[in-house]
PDB file of N, CA and C in Angstrom:
ATOM      1  N   MET E  26       0.938  -0.654   0.044  1.00 68.00           N
ATOM      2  CA  MET E  26       0.068   0.161   0.345  1.00 68.00           C
ATOM      3  C   MET E  26       0.360   1.097  -0.194  1.00 68.00           C
ATOM      4  N   TRP E  27       2.275   1.324   0.660  1.00 69.00           N
ATOM      5  CA  TRP E  27       3.254   3.144   1.410  1.00 69.00           C
ATOM      6  C   TRP E  27       3.496   3.013  -0.705  1.00 69.00           C
ATOM      7  N   ASP E  28       3.806   1.968  -1.046  1.00 72.00           N
ATOM      8  CA  ASP E  28       3.765   2.614  -2.359  1.00 72.00           C
ATOM      9  C   ASP E  28       2.552   2.862  -3.982  1.00 72.00           C
ATOM     10  N   ASP E  29       1.768   2.943  -3.926  1.00 74.00           N
ATOM     11  CA  ASP E  29       1.038   3.524  -3.758  1.00 74.00           C
ATOM     12  C   ASP E  29       0.482   5.118  -3.233  1.00 74.00           C
ATOM     13  N   VAL E  30       0.616   5.250  -2.287  1.00 70.00           N
ATOM     14  CA  VAL E  30       1.342   6.655  -0.836  1.00 70.00           C
ATOM     15  C   VAL E  30       1.240   7.913  -1.523  1.00 70.00           C
ATOM     16  N   VAL E  31       3.171   7.029  -1.703  1.00 70.00           N
ATOM     17  CA  VAL E  31       3.656   7.826  -1.730  1.00 70.00           C
ATOM     18  C   VAL E  31       3.960   8.341  -3.799  1.00 70.00           C
ATOM     19  N   GLU E  32       3.482   7.048  -5.019  1.00 73.00           N
ATOM     20  CA  GLU E  32       4.258   7.528  -6.039  1.00 73.00           C
ATOM     21  C   GLU E  32       2.594   8.936  -6.277  1.00 73.00           C
ATOM     22  N   GLY E  33       4.108  10.076  -6.731  1.00 72.00           N
ATOM     23  CA  GLY E  33       3.558  11.393  -6.841  1.00 72.00           C
ATOM     24  C   GLY E  33       3.305  12.075  -5.483  1.00 72.00           C
ATOM     25  N   ALA E  34       3.489  11.898  -4.476  1.00 71.00           N
ATOM     26  CA  ALA E  34       3.681  12.785  -3.550  1.00 71.00           C
ATOM     27  C   ALA E  34       4.858  13.582  -3.890  1.00 71.00           C
ATOM     28  N   LEU E  35       4.580  14.948  -3.091  1.00 72.00           N
ATOM     29  CA  LEU E  35       5.661  16.440  -2.748  1.00 72.00           C
ATOM     30  C   LEU E  35       5.792  16.372  -1.626  1.00 72.00           C
ATOM     31  N   GLY E  36       5.725  15.426  -0.853  1.00 75.00           N
ATOM     32  CA  GLY E  36       6.649  15.192   0.654  1.00 75.00           C
ATOM     33  C   GLY E  36       6.018  14.219   1.338  1.00 75.00           C
ATOM     34  N   GLY E  37       6.514  13.973   2.436  1.00 77.00           N
ATOM     35  CA  GLY E  37       6.585  12.933   3.796  1.00 77.00           C
ATOM     36  C   GLY E  37       7.132  13.972   4.556  1.00 77.00           C
ATOM     37  N   LEU E  38       5.917  13.107   5.571  1.00 80.00           N
ATOM     38  CA  LEU E  38       6.611  13.201   7.075  1.00 80.00           C
ATOM     39  C   LEU E  38       6.492  12.189   7.846  1.00 80.00           C
ATOM     40  N   VAL E  39       8.435  11.771   8.497  1.00 79.00           N
ATOM     41  CA  VAL E  39       8.471  10.703   9.268  1.00 79.00           C
ATOM     42  C   VAL E  39       8.226  11.270  10.835  1.00 79.00           C
ATOM     43  N   ILE E  40       7.204  10.660  11.484  1.00 80.00           N
ATOM     44  CA  ILE E  40       7.154  10.634  12.932  1.00 80.00           C
ATOM     45  C   ILE E  40       7.770  10.071  13.712  1.00 80.00           C
ATOM     46  N   VAL E  41       8.288  10.789  14.509  1.00 80.00           N
ATOM     47  CA  VAL E  41       8.940   9.881  15.303  1.00 80.00           C
ATOM     48  C   VAL E  41       9.133  10.115  17.114  1.00 80.00           C
ATOM     49  N   ASP E  42       8.477   8.974  17.698  1.00 77.00           N
ATOM     50  CA  ASP E  42       8.648   8.821  19.122  1.00 77.00           C
ATOM     51  C   ASP E  42       9.645   8.822  19.657  1.00 77.00           C
ATOM     52  N   THR E  43       9.586   9.839  20.324  1.00 75.00           N
ATOM     53  CA  THR E  43      11.922   9.723  20.956  1.00 75.00           C
ATOM     54  C   THR E  43      12.339   8.598  22.099  1.00 75.00           C
ATOM     55  N   ARG E  44      11.072   8.089  22.381  1.00 74.00           N
ATOM     56  CA  ARG E  44      10.632   6.538  23.674  1.00 74.00           C
ATOM     57  C   ARG E  44      10.760   5.362  23.107  1.00 74.00           C
ATOM     58  N   ARG E  45      10.663   5.559  21.484  1.00 76.00           N
ATOM     59  CA  ARG E  45      10.752   3.818  21.105  1.00 76.00           C
ATOM     60  C   ARG E  45      11.945   4.383  19.996  1.00 76.00           C
ATOM     61  N   LEU E  46      12.793   4.904  19.929  1.00 71.00           N
ATOM     62  CA  LEU E  46      13.652   5.086  18.178  1.00 71.00           C
ATOM     63  C   LEU E  46      13.195   4.070  18.046  1.00 71.00           C
ATOM     64  N   ASP E  47      14.046   2.695  18.195  1.00 76.00           N
ATOM     65  CA  ASP E  47      14.079   1.601  17.923  1.00 76.00           C
ATOM     66  C   ASP E  47      12.885   1.545  16.356  1.00 76.00           C
ATOM     67  N   ASP E  48      12.339   1.914  16.593  1.00 76.00           N
ATOM     68  CA  ASP E  48      10.369   1.577  16.230  1.00 76.00           C
ATOM     69  C   ASP E  48      10.861   2.362  14.792  1.00 76.00           C
ATOM     70  N   CYS E  49      11.199   3.622  14.494  1.00 71.00           N
ATOM     71  CA  CYS E  49      11.579   5.078  13.698  1.00 71.00           C
ATOM     72  C   CYS E  49      12.485   4.301  12.454  1.00 71.00           C
ATOM     73  N   TYR E  50      13.283   3.145  12.301  1.00 74.00           N
ATOM     74  CA  TYR E  50      14.436   3.226  11.275  1.00 74.00           C
ATOM     75  C   TYR E  50      13.107   2.436  10.487  1.00 74.00           C
ATOM     76  N   ALA E  51      11.939   1.644  10.343  1.00 75.00           N
ATOM     77  CA  ALA E  51      11.460   0.819   9.109  1.00 75.00           C
ATOM     78  C   ALA E  51      11.178   2.691   8.252  1.00 75.00           C
ATOM     79  N   ALA E  52      10.317   3.788   9.129  1.00 73.00           N
ATOM     80  CA  ALA E  52      10.206   4.616   8.220  1.00 73.00           C
ATOM     81  C   ALA E  52      10.898   5.661   7.378  1.00 73.00           C
ATOM     82  N   VAL E  53      11.999   5.489   7.947  1.00 71.00           N
ATOM     83  CA  VAL E  53      13.448   6.132   7.662  1.00 71.00           C
ATOM     84  C   VAL E  53      13.800   5.474   6.338  1.00 71.00           C
ATOM     85  N   ASP E  54      14.675   3.859   6.325  1.00 73.00           N
ATOM     86  CA  ASP E  54      14.758   3.113   5.752  1.00 73.00           C
ATOM     87  C   ASP E  54      13.253   3.715   4.488  1.00 73.00           C
ATOM     88  N   TYR E  55      12.449   2.933   4.471  1.00 74.00           N
ATOM     89  CA  TYR E  55      11.471   2.666   3.085  1.00 74.00           C
ATOM     90  C   TYR E  55      11.662   4.151   2.368  1.00 74.00           C
ATOM     91  N   PHE E  56      11.669   5.519   2.689  1.00 67.00           N
ATOM     92  CA  PHE E  56      12.740   6.407   2.342  1.00 67.00           C
ATOM     93  C   PHE E  56      13.415   6.070   1.220  1.00 67.00           C
ATOM     94  N   GLU E  57      13.675   5.483   1.886  1.00 66.00           N
ATOM     95  CA  GLU E  57      16.015   5.285   1.186  1.00 66.00           C
ATOM     96  C   GLU E  57      16.284   4.211   0.377  1.00 66.00           C
ATOM     97  N   HIS E  58      14.499   3.354   1.311  1.00 67.00           N
ATOM     98  CA  HIS E  58      14.859   1.855  -0.286  1.00 67.00           C
ATOM     99  C   HIS E  58      14.295   1.808  -1.028  1.00 67.00           C
ATOM    100  N   LYS E  59      12.512   3.044  -1.680  1.00 61.00           N
ATOM    101  CA  LYS E  59      12.641   3.666  -2.004  1.00 61.00           C
ATOM    102  C   LYS E  59      13.643   4.539  -3.605  1.00 61.00           C
ATOM    103  N   ASP E  60      14.360   4.602  -3.287  1.00 55.00           N
ATOM    104  CA  ASP E  60      15.461   6.009  -3.917  1.00 55.00           C
ATOM    105  C   ASP E  60      14.982   7.234  -4.333  1.00 55.00           C
ATOM    106  N   ILE E  61      14.181   6.875  -2.913  1.00 54.00           N
ATOM    107  CA  ILE E  61      13.925   8.669  -2.395  1.00 54.00           C
ATOM    108  C   ILE E  61      14.436   8.528  -1.729  1.00 54.00           C
ATOM    109  N   PRO E  62      15.731   9.832  -1.138  1.00 46.00           N
ATOM    110  CA  PRO E  62      16.316  10.593  -0.458  1.00 46.00           C
ATOM    111  C   PRO E  62      16.160  11.301   0.689  1.00 46.00           C
ATOM    112  N   PHE E  63      15.980  12.045   1.090  1.00 51.00           N
ATOM    113  CA  PHE E  63      15.681  12.162   2.142  1.00 51.00           C
ATOM    114  C   PHE E  63      15.741  13.595   1.010  1.00 51.00           C
ATOM    115  N   ALA E  64      15.143  14.410   0.890  1.00 41.00           N
ATOM    116  CA  ALA E  64      14.563  16.297   0.589  1.00 41.00           C
ATOM    117  C   ALA E  64      15.806  16.097  -0.711  1.00 41.00           C
ATOM    118  N   VAL E  65      15.389  15.293  -1.747  1.00 40.00           N
ATOM    119  CA  VAL E  65      16.215  15.337  -2.800  1.00 40.00           C
ATOM    120  C   VAL E  65      14.569  15.193  -3.811  1.00 40.00           C
ATOM    121  N   ALA E  66      14.309  14.226  -3.848  1.00 39.00           N
ATOM    122  CA  ALA E  66      13.526  14.051  -5.362  1.00 39.00           C
ATOM    123  C   ALA E  66      12.132  14.395  -4.527  1.00 39.00           C
ATOM    124  N   VAL E  67      12.089  14.637  -2.798  1.00 49.00           N
ATOM    125  CA  VAL E  67      10.848  15.112  -1.923  1.00 49.00           C
ATOM    126  C   VAL E  67      11.255  15.516  -1.351  1.00 49.00           C
ATOM    127  N   ALA E  68       9.985  16.153  -0.423  1.00 59.00           N
ATOM    128  CA  ALA E  68      10.402  17.385   0.906  1.00 59.00           C
ATOM    129  C   ALA E  68       9.838  16.566   1.596  1.00 59.00           C
ATOM    130  N   VAL E  69      10.512  15.832   2.459  1.00 64.00           N
ATOM    131  CA  VAL E  69      10.833  15.213   3.783  1.00 64.00           C
ATOM    132  C   VAL E  69      11.558  16.650   5.471  1.00 64.00           C
ATOM    133  N   ALA E  70      10.591  15.564   6.027  1.00 73.00           N
ATOM    134  CA  ALA E  70      10.911  16.713   7.495  1.00 73.00           C
ATOM    135  C   ALA E  70      10.814  15.477   8.196  1.00 73.00           C
ATOM    136  N   VAL E  71      11.132  15.072   9.261  1.00 77.00           N
ATOM    137  CA  VAL E  71      11.134  14.758  10.701  1.00 77.00           C
ATOM    138  C   VAL E  71      10.007  15.636  11.941  1.00 77.00           C
ATOM    139  N   ALA E  72       9.057  15.182  12.044  1.00 79.00           N
ATOM    140  CA  ALA E  72       8.745  15.386  13.564  1.00 79.00           C
ATOM    141  C   ALA E  72       8.787  14.729  14.936  1.00 79.00           C
ATOM    142  N   VAL E  73       9.323  15.256  15.949  1.00 80.00           N
ATOM    143  CA  VAL E  73       9.084  14.469  16.607  1.00 80.00           C
ATOM    144  C   VAL E  73       8.026  15.477  17.857  1.00 80.00           C
ATOM    145  N   ASN E  74       7.354  14.537  18.609  1.00 76.00           N
ATOM    146  CA  ASN E  74       5.952  14.066  19.129  1.00 76.00           C
ATOM    147  C   ASN E  74       6.663  14.429  20.507  1.00 76.00           C
ATOM    148  N   ALA E  75       5.989  14.894  20.825  1.00 76.00           N
ATOM    149  CA  ALA E  75       6.000  15.228  22.588  1.00 76.00           C
ATOM    150  C   ALA E  75       4.945  15.030  23.313  1.00 76.00           C
ATOM    151  N   PHE E  76       5.593  14.167  23.713  1.00 70.00           N
ATOM    152  CA  PHE E  76       4.002  13.200  24.524  1.00 70.00           C
ATOM    153  C   PHE E  76       4.909  13.931  25.567  1.00 70.00           C
ATOM    154  N   ASP E  77       3.535  14.375  26.567  1.00 69.00           N
ATOM    155  CA  ASP E  77       2.618  15.294  28.128  1.00 69.00           C
ATOM    156  C   ASP E  77       3.895  16.467  27.805  1.00 69.00           C
ATOM    157  N   GLY E  78       3.701  17.227  26.436  1.00 71.00           N
ATOM    158  CA  GLY E  78       5.185  18.225  26.198  1.00 71.00           C
ATOM    159  C   GLY E  78       6.543  17.485  26.905  1.00 71.00           C
ATOM    160  N   GLU E  79       6.875  16.482  26.407  1.00 72.00           N
ATOM    161  CA  GLU E  79       8.321  16.569  26.382  1.00 72.00           C
ATOM    162  C   GLU E  79       8.555  15.609  25.559  1.00 72.00           C
ATOM    163  N   VAL E  80       9.977  15.491  24.904  1.00 74.00           N
ATOM    164  CA  VAL E  80      11.114  14.848  24.452  1.00 74.00           C
ATOM    165  C   VAL E  80      11.719  14.496  25.130  1.00 74.00           C
ATOM    166  N   GLU E  81      12.039  12.432  25.264  1.00 75.00           N
ATOM    167  CA  GLU E  81      13.296  11.997  25.637  1.00 75.00           C
ATOM    168  C   GLU E  81      14.519  12.620  25.114  1.00 75.00           C
ATOM    169  N   HIS E  82      14.718  12.706  24.563  1.00 77.00           N
ATOM    170  CA  HIS E  82      15.524  13.022  23.764  1.00 77.00           C
ATOM    171  C   HIS E  82      15.866  14.832  22.614  1.00 77.00           C
ATOM    172  N   ASP E  83      16.847  14.897  22.905  1.00 81.00           N
ATOM    173  CA  ASP E  83      16.683  16.264  22.048  1.00 81.00           C
ATOM    174  C   ASP E  83      17.821  16.127  20.336  1.00 81.00           C
ATOM    175  N   LEU E  84      16.729  16.799  19.035  1.00 83.00           N
ATOM    176  CA  LEU E  84      17.282  16.833  18.042  1.00 83.00           C
ATOM    177  C   LEU E  84      18.480  16.895  18.250  1.00 83.00           C
ATOM    178  N   ASP E  85      19.496  17.166  18.087  1.00 86.00           N
ATOM    179  CA  ASP E  85      20.174  16.515  18.227  1.00 86.00           C
ATOM    180  C   ASP E  85      20.563  15.132  17.306  1.00 86.00           C
ATOM    181  N   GLU E  86      20.444  14.138  19.300  1.00 84.00           N
ATOM    182  CA  GLU E  86      20.208  13.147  19.249  1.00 84.00           C
ATOM    183  C   GLU E  86      19.865  12.177  18.691  1.00 84.00           C
ATOM    184  N   VAL E  87      18.568  12.877  17.877  1.00 81.00           N
ATOM    185  CA  VAL E  87      17.400  12.469  17.357  1.00 81.00           C
ATOM    186  C   VAL E  87      18.122  12.455  16.211  1.00 81.00           C
ATOM    187  N   ARG E  88      18.697  13.303  15.779  1.00 83.00           N
ATOM    188  CA  ARG E  88      18.772  13.545  13.386  1.00 83.00           C
ATOM    189  C   ARG E  88      20.045  12.578  13.968  1.00 83.00           C
ATOM    190  N   TRP E  89      21.328  11.645  15.044  1.00 86.00           N
ATOM    191  CA  TRP E  89      22.326  10.996  15.093  1.00 86.00           C
ATOM    192  C   TRP E  89      21.916   9.807  14.893  1.00 86.00           C
ATOM    193  N   ALA E  90      20.712   9.351  16.035  1.00 82.00           N
ATOM    194  CA  ALA E  90      19.692   7.904  15.994  1.00 82.00           C
ATOM    195  C   ALA E  90      19.569   7.439  14.607  1.00 82.00           C
ATOM    196  N   LEU E  91      18.920   8.283  14.139  1.00 79.00           N
ATOM    197  CA  LEU E  91      18.448   8.016  12.552  1.00 79.00           C
ATOM    198  C   LEU E  91      19.124   8.095  11.038  1.00 79.00           C
ATOM    199  N   ASP E  92      20.423   8.904  11.926  1.00 80.00           N
ATOM    200  CA  ASP E  92      21.312   9.375  10.322  1.00 80.00           C
ATOM    201  C   ASP E  92      20.730   9.948   9.598  1.00 80.00           C
ATOM    202  N   VAL E  93      20.449  11.531   9.711  1.00 78.00           N
ATOM    203  CA  VAL E  93      19.260  12.201   9.201  1.00 78.00           C
ATOM    204  C   VAL E  93      20.649  13.387   9.300  1.00 78.00           C
ATOM    205  N   SER E  94      20.467  13.443   7.148  1.00 78.00           N
ATOM    206  CA  SER E  94      21.257  14.804   7.356  1.00 78.00           C
ATOM    207  C   SER E  94      20.595  15.646   7.702  1.00 78.00           C
ATOM    208  N   GLU E  95      21.795  16.987   7.461  1.00 83.00           N
ATOM    209  CA  GLU E  95      22.013  18.051   8.709  1.00 83.00           C
ATOM    210  C   GLU E  95      19.941  18.374   7.778  1.00 83.00           C
ATOM    211  N   HIS E  96      20.604  18.541   6.286  1.00 80.00           N
ATOM    212  CA  HIS E  96      20.226  19.399   5.723  1.00 80.00           C
ATOM    213  C   HIS E  96      18.257  18.783   5.497  1.00 80.00           C
ATOM    214  N   ILE E  97      17.734  17.886   6.349  1.00 81.00           N
ATOM    215  CA  ILE E  97      16.071  17.945   6.378  1.00 81.00           C
ATOM    216  C   ILE E  97      15.746  18.348   7.850  1.00 81.00           C
ATOM    217  N   PRO E  98      14.901  19.187   8.069  1.00 86.00           N
ATOM    218  CA  PRO E  98      14.171  19.940   9.021  1.00 86.00           C
ATOM    219  C   PRO E  98      13.999  18.613  10.012  1.00 86.00           C
ATOM    220  N   LEU E  99      14.111  19.546  10.988  1.00 86.00           N
ATOM    221  CA  LEU E  99      14.209  18.289  12.742  1.00 86.00           C
ATOM    222  C   LEU E  99      12.510  19.270  13.333  1.00 86.00           C
ATOM    223  N   THR E 100      11.773  18.731  13.784  1.00 86.00           N
ATOM    224  CA  THR E 100      11.011  19.885  14.484  1.00 86.00           C
ATOM    225  C   THR E 100       9.569  18.844  15.808  1.00 86.00           C
ATOM    226  N   VAL E 101       9.636  19.588  16.576  1.00 86.00           N
ATOM    227  CA  VAL E 101       9.856  19.066  17.903  1.00 86.00           C
ATOM    228  C   VAL E 101       7.468  19.662  17.061  1.00 86.00           C
ATOM    229  N   PHE E 102       6.832  18.660  17.469  1.00 87.00           N
ATOM    230  CA  PHE E 102       5.276  19.205  17.605  1.00 87.00           C
ATOM    231  C   PHE E 102       4.450  18.124  18.973  1.00 87.00           C
ATOM    232  N   ASP E 103       2.874  17.888  18.952  1.00 85.00           N
ATOM    233  CA  ASP E 103       2.467  16.904  20.325  1.00 85.00           C
ATOM    234  C   ASP E 103       1.600  17.234  18.371  1.00 85.00           C
ATOM    235  N   ALA E 104       1.307  15.336  18.044  1.00 85.00           N
ATOM    236  CA  ALA E 104      -0.229  14.866  17.283  1.00 85.00           C
ATOM    237  C   ALA E 104      -1.282  15.022  17.515  1.00 85.00           C
ATOM    238  N   ARG E 105      -1.407  15.385  19.228  1.00 86.00           N
ATOM    239  CA  ARG E 105      -2.392  15.558  19.806  1.00 86.00           C
ATOM    240  C   ARG E 105      -2.805  16.931  19.465  1.00 86.00           C
ATOM    241  N   GLU E 106      -2.617  18.052  18.528  1.00 87.00           N
ATOM    242  CA  GLU E 106      -3.110  18.727  18.386  1.00 87.00           C
ATOM    243  C   GLU E 106      -3.273  19.933  17.773  1.00 87.00           C
ATOM    244  N   THR E 107      -3.954  20.136  17.142  1.00 93.00           N
ATOM    245  CA  THR E 107      -4.076  19.916  15.313  1.00 93.00           C
ATOM    246  C   THR E 107      -3.128  21.151  15.158  1.00 93.00           C
ATOM    247  N   GLY E 108      -2.964  21.714  15.544  1.00 93.00           N
ATOM    248  CA  GLY E 108      -2.259  23.428  15.555  1.00 93.00           C
ATOM    249  C   GLY E 108      -0.913  22.605  15.220  1.00 93.00           C
ATOM    250  N   SER E 109      -0.731  22.077  16.208  1.00 89.00           N
ATOM    251  CA  SER E 109       1.064  21.909  16.032  1.00 89.00           C
ATOM    252  C   SER E 109       1.216  20.602  15.135  1.00 89.00           C
ATOM    253  N   VAL E 110       0.213  19.905  15.174  1.00 89.00           N
ATOM    254  CA  VAL E 110       0.318  19.141  13.568  1.00 89.00           C
ATOM    255  C   VAL E 110      -0.023  20.026  12.642  1.00 89.00           C
ATOM    256  N   ARG E 111      -0.970  20.669  12.254  1.00 92.00           N
ATOM    257  CA  ARG E 111      -0.909  21.868  10.544  1.00 92.00           C
ATOM    258  C   ARG E 111       1.224  21.761  11.074  1.00 92.00           C
ATOM    259  N   ASP E 112       1.846  22.402  11.870  1.00 91.00           N
ATOM    260  CA  ASP E 112       2.248  23.487  11.948  1.00 91.00           C
ATOM    261  C   ASP E 112       3.566  22.397  11.212  1.00 91.00           C
ATOM    262  N   ALA E 113       3.823  21.397  11.991  1.00 89.00           N
ATOM    263  CA  ALA E 113       4.637  20.081  11.332  1.00 89.00           C
ATOM    264  C   ALA E 113       4.574  19.841   9.547  1.00 89.00           C
ATOM    265  N   LEU E 114       3.674  20.306   9.671  1.00 88.00           N
ATOM    266  CA  LEU E 114       2.980  19.620   8.272  1.00 88.00           C
ATOM    267  C   LEU E 114       3.146  20.653   6.667  1.00 88.00           C
ATOM    268  N   LEU E 115       3.436  22.009   7.468  1.00 90.00           N
ATOM    269  CA  LEU E 115       3.775  23.299   6.507  1.00 90.00           C
ATOM    270  C   LEU E 115       5.208  23.412   7.174  1.00 90.00           C
ATOM    271  N   VAL E 116       5.967  23.073   7.659  1.00 89.00           N
ATOM    272  CA  VAL E 116       7.508  22.455   7.442  1.00 89.00           C
ATOM    273  C   VAL E 116       7.750  22.089   5.653  1.00 89.00           C
ATOM    274  N   VAL E 117       6.902  20.345   5.435  1.00 85.00           N
ATOM    275  CA  VAL E 117       6.713  19.365   4.784  1.00 85.00           C
ATOM    276  C   VAL E 117       6.855  20.548   3.879  1.00 85.00           C
ATOM    277  N   LEU E 118       5.293  21.929   3.829  1.00 87.00           N
ATOM    278  CA  LEU E 118       5.366  22.302   2.589  1.00 87.00           C
ATOM    279  C   LEU E 118       6.476  23.391   2.238  1.00 87.00           C
ATOM    280  N   ASP E 119       6.818  23.901   2.680  1.00 87.00           N
ATOM    281  CA  ASP E 119       7.844  25.057   3.095  1.00 87.00           C
ATOM    282  C   ASP E 119       9.022  24.365   2.416  1.00 87.00           C
ATOM    283  N   VAL E 120       9.917  23.340   2.208  1.00 82.00           N
ATOM    284  CA  VAL E 120      10.948  22.294   1.293  1.00 82.00           C
ATOM    285  C   VAL E 120      10.119  21.856   0.326  1.00 82.00           C
ATOM    286  N   ALA E 121       9.185  21.714   0.321  1.00 82.00           N
ATOM    287  CA  ALA E 121       8.780  20.888  -0.689  1.00 82.00           C
ATOM    288  C   ALA E 121       8.360  22.806  -1.725  1.00 82.00           C
ATOM    289  N   LEU E 122       8.078  24.461  -1.770  1.00 84.00           N
ATOM    290  CA  LEU E 122       8.084  24.855  -2.351  1.00 84.00           C
ATOM    291  C   LEU E 122       9.086  24.970  -2.563  1.00 84.00           C
ATOM    292  N   ALA E 123      10.761  25.562  -1.692  1.00 83.00           N
ATOM    293  CA  ALA E 123      11.777  25.530  -1.593  1.00 83.00           C
ATOM    294  C   ALA E 123      12.536  25.404  -2.716  1.00 83.00           C
ATOM    295  N   ARG E 124      11.947  23.590  -3.141  1.00 77.00           N
ATOM    296  CA  ARG E 124      13.153  22.905  -3.670  1.00 77.00           C
ATOM    297  C   ARG E 124      12.198  22.920  -6.059  1.00 77.00           C
ATOM    298  N   ALA E 125      11.319  22.951  -5.032  1.00 77.00           N
ATOM    299  CA  ALA E 125      10.403  24.063  -6.479  1.00 77.00           C
ATOM    300  C   ALA E 125      10.850  24.873  -7.161  1.00 77.00           C
ATOM    301  N   THR E 126      10.544  26.276  -5.993  1.00 82.00           N
ATOM    302  CA  THR E 126      11.013  27.502  -6.891  1.00 82.00           C
ATOM    303  C   THR E 126      12.931  27.707  -7.209  1.00 82.00           C
ATOM    304  N   SER E 127      12.877  26.649  -6.445  1.00 76.00           N
ATOM    305  CA  SER E 127      14.473  26.520  -7.179  1.00 76.00           C
ATOM    306  C   SER E 127      15.024  25.792  -8.248  1.00 76.00           C
ATOM    307  N   ALA E 128      14.221  24.876  -8.357  1.00 58.00           N
ATOM    308  CA  ALA E 128      14.692  23.782  -9.225  1.00 58.00           C
ATOM    309  C   ALA E 128      13.928  24.825 -10.340  1.00 58.00           C
ATOM    310  N   GLU E 129      13.186  25.591 -10.650  1.00 55.00           N
ATOM    311  CA  GLU E 129      12.519  26.160 -12.094  1.00 55.00           C
ATOM    312  C   GLU E 129      13.458  26.110 -12.576  1.00 55.00           C
ATOM    313  N   PRO E 130      13.649  26.575 -14.369  1.00 50.00           N
ATOM    314  CA  PRO E 130      15.147  27.262 -15.033  1.00 50.00           C
ATOM    315  C   PRO E 130      14.751  29.319 -14.622  1.00 50.00           C
ATOM    316  N   ALA E 131      15.932  29.388 -15.021  1.00 49.00           N
ATOM    317  CA  ALA E 131      16.172  31.097 -14.101  1.00 49.00           C
ATOM    318  C   ALA E 131      15.672  31.708 -15.850  1.00 49.00           C
TER     319      ALA E 131
END
């Protein structure tokens, strides 16, 4: 099903639970194995879910643990709050728009 979901996608948001970082590798690996490296053909961001307003690891530790390069945006959000989810999705949209406008011929 995921192959159908990502076909033609402009972006993706990998949601990370810092209490269970090991469970996040599959999502990161999926993009890499589909030959869609982070932020090359598609705009990808990583959103770290803040359970009870807390994050178990800081963003640098998450970036290192998931082996996500510096050009991939990481953001903290609360999946239970609509505004926070919107803001996380806007990060992906911003990356997609930046990529689209920089790819346009001059």
